[in-house]
Short mmCIF file of C-alpha atoms in Angstrom, two decimals:
data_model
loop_
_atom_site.label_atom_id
_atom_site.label_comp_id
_atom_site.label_asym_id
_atom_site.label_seq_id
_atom_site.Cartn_x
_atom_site.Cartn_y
_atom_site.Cartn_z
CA UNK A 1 0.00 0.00 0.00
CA UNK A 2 1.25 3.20 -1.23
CA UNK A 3 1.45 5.88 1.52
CA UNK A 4 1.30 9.64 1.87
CA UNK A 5 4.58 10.14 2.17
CA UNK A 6 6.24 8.20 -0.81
CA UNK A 7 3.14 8.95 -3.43
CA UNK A 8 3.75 11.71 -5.88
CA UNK A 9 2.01 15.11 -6.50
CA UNK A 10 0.36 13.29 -9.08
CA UNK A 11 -2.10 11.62 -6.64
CA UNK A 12 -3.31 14.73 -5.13
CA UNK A 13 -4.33 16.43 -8.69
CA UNK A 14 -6.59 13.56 -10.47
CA UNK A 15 -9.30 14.84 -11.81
CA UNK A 16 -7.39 18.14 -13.63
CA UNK A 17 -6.97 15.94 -16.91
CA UNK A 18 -10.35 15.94 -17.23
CA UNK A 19 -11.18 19.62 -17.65
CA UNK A 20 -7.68 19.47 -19.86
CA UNK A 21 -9.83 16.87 -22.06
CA UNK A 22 -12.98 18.83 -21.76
CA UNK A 23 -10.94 22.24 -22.77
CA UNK A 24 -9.60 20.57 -25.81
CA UNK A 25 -13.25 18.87 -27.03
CA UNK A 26 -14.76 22.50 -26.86
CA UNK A 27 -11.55 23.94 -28.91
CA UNK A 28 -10.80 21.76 -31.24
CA UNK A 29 -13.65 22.39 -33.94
CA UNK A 30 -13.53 26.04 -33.85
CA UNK A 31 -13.38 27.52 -36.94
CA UNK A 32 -10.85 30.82 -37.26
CA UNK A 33 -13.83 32.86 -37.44
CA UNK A 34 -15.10 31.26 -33.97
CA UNK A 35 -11.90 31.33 -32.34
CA UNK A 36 -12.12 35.46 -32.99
CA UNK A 37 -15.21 35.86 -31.20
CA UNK A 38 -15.35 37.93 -28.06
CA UNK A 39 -18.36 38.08 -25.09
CA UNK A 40 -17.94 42.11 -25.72
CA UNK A 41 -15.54 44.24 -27.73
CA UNK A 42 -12.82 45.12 -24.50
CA UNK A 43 -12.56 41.53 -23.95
CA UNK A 44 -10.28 38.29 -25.19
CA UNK A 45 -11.35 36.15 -28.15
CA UNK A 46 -11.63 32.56 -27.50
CA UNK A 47 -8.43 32.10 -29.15
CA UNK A 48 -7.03 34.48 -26.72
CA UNK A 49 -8.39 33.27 -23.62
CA UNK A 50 -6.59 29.71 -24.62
CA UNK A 51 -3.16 30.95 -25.75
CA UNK A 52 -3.29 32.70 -22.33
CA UNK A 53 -4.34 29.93 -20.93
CA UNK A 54 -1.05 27.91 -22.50
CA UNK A 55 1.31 31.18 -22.11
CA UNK A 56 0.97 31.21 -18.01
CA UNK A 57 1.21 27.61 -17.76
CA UNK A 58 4.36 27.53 -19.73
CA UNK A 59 5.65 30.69 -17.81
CA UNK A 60 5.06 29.24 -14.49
CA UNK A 61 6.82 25.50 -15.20
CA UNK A 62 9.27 26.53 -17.17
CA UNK A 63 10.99 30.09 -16.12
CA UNK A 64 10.37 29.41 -12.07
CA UNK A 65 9.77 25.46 -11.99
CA UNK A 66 12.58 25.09 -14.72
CA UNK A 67 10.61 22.78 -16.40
CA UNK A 68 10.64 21.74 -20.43
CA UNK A 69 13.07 23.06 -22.57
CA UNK A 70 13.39 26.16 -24.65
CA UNK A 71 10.54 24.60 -27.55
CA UNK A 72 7.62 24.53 -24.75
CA UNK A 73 9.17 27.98 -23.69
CA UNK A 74 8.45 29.72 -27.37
CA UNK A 75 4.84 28.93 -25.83
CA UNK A 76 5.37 30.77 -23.23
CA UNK A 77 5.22 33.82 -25.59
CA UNK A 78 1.76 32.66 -27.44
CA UNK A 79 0.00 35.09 -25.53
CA UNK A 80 2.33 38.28 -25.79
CA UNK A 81 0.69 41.60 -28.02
CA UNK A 82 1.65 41.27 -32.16
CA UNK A 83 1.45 37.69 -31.92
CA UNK A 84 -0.13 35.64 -34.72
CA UNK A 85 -3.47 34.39 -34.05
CA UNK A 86 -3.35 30.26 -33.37
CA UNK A 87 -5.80 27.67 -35.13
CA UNK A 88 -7.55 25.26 -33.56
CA UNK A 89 -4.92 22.20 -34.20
CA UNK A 90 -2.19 24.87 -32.76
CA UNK A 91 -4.27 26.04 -29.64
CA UNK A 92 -5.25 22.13 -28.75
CA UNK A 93 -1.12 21.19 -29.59
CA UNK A 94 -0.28 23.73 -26.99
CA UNK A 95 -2.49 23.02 -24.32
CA UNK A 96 -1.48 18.84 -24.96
CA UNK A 97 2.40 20.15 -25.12
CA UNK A 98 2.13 22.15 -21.64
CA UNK A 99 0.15 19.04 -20.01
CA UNK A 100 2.41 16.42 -20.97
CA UNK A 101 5.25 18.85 -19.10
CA UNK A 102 3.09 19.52 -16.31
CA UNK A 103 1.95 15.83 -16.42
CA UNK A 104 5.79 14.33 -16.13
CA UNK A 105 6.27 16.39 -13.62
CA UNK A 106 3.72 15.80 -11.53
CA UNK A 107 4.49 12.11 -11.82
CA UNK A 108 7.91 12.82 -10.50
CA UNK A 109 7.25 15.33 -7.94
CA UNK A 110 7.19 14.07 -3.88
CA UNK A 111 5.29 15.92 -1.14
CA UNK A 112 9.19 17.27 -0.27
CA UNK A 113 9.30 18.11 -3.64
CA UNK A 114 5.76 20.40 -3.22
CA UNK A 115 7.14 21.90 -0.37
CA UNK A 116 9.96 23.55 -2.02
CA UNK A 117 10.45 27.62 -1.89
CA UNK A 118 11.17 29.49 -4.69
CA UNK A 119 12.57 32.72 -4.24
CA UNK A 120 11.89 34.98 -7.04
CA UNK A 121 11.27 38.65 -7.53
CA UNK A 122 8.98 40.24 -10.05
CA UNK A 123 8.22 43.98 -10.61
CA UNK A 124 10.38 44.84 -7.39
CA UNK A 125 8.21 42.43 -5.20
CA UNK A 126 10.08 39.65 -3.50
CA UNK A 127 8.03 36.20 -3.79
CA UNK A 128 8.06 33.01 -1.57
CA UNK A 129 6.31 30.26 -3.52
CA UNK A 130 6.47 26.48 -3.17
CA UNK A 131 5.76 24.53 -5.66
CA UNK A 132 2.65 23.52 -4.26
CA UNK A 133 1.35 27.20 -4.56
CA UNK A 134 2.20 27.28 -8.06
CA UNK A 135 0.65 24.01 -9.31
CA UNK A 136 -2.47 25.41 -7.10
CA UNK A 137 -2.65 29.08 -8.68
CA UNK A 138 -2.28 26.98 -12.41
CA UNK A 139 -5.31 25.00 -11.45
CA UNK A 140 -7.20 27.97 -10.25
CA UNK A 141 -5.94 30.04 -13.73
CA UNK A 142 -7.30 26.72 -16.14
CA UNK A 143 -10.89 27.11 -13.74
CA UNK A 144 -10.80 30.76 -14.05
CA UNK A 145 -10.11 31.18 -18.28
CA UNK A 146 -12.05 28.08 -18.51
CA UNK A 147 -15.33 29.58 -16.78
CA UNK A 148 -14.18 32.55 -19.34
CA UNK A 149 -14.23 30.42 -22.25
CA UNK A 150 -17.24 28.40 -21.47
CA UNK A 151 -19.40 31.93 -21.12
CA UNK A 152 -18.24 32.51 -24.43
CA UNK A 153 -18.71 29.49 -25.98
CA UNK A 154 -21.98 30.29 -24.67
CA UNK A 155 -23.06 33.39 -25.60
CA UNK A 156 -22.00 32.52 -29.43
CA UNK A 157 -23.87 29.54 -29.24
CA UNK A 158 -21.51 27.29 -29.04
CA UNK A 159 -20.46 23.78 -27.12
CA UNK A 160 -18.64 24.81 -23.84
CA UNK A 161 -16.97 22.23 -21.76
CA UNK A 162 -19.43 19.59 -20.35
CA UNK A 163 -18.86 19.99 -16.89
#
């Protein structure tokens, strides 16, 4: 029997691939013309809200987790202003390339491991954040875009994630 101690992060986060599966059913028939559609002018396309969706979870494992290499880190950048607009088969690579890197670690990662500090500092702010904190705040930015995403699948008409 496996025990707290010696099971991996892994353990602790089943249930995420299924909103990654769910994301990717309600992405990958959009048209280009669907992926431009936004729930009001000021706001994100659908395209946007899932290369932003990619872009922080590629961020977060790879420039503070040091995770992937420097391929999943051009991904990173998906997201950034003047950047060409993704199709469907791009936007459902991305989120399948980020998981898998997420994924392996995950698999990998110990409760030790989860309780590791990062120090970092960003915009003159000095950060504590364990690892734990950062796999949490990626789960709670795929529920957040998602919930996004879904209203505007919605509002167009279209299939949003069966939750």
């Amino acid at each position: 029997m496996t025990t707290i101690e010696n099971t991996t992060a892994a353990f602790y986060y089943q249930g995420w691939e299924t909103y990654q599966q769910l994301l990717i059913k309600a992405i990958a028939p959009l048209s280009a013309e669907q992926l431009a559609l936004r729930p009001a002018p000021h706001l994100r396309s659908i395209g946007m809200t899932v290369t932003h969706i990619i872009g922080a979870r590629v961020r977060w494992l790879h420039d503070l987790l040091k995770e992937g290499d420097e391929e999943l880190a051009a991904l990173g950048k998906w997201d950034r202003k003047d950047m060409p607009e993704r199709t469907a088969a791009e936007l459902v690579q991305g989120l399948e390339t980020s998981w898998a890197v997420l994924t392996d670690a995950l698999a990998r990662w110990t409760r030790a491991d989860m309780e590791f500090v990062f120090h970092e500092s960003w915009q003159g702010e000095e950060y504590a954040l364990s690892r734990q904190w950062v796999i949490w705040h990626l789960i709670e930015h795929d529920l957040h875009h998602g919930g996004e995403l879904s209203i505007t699948l919605g509002i167009h008409q279209l299939a949003a994630p069966d939750l």
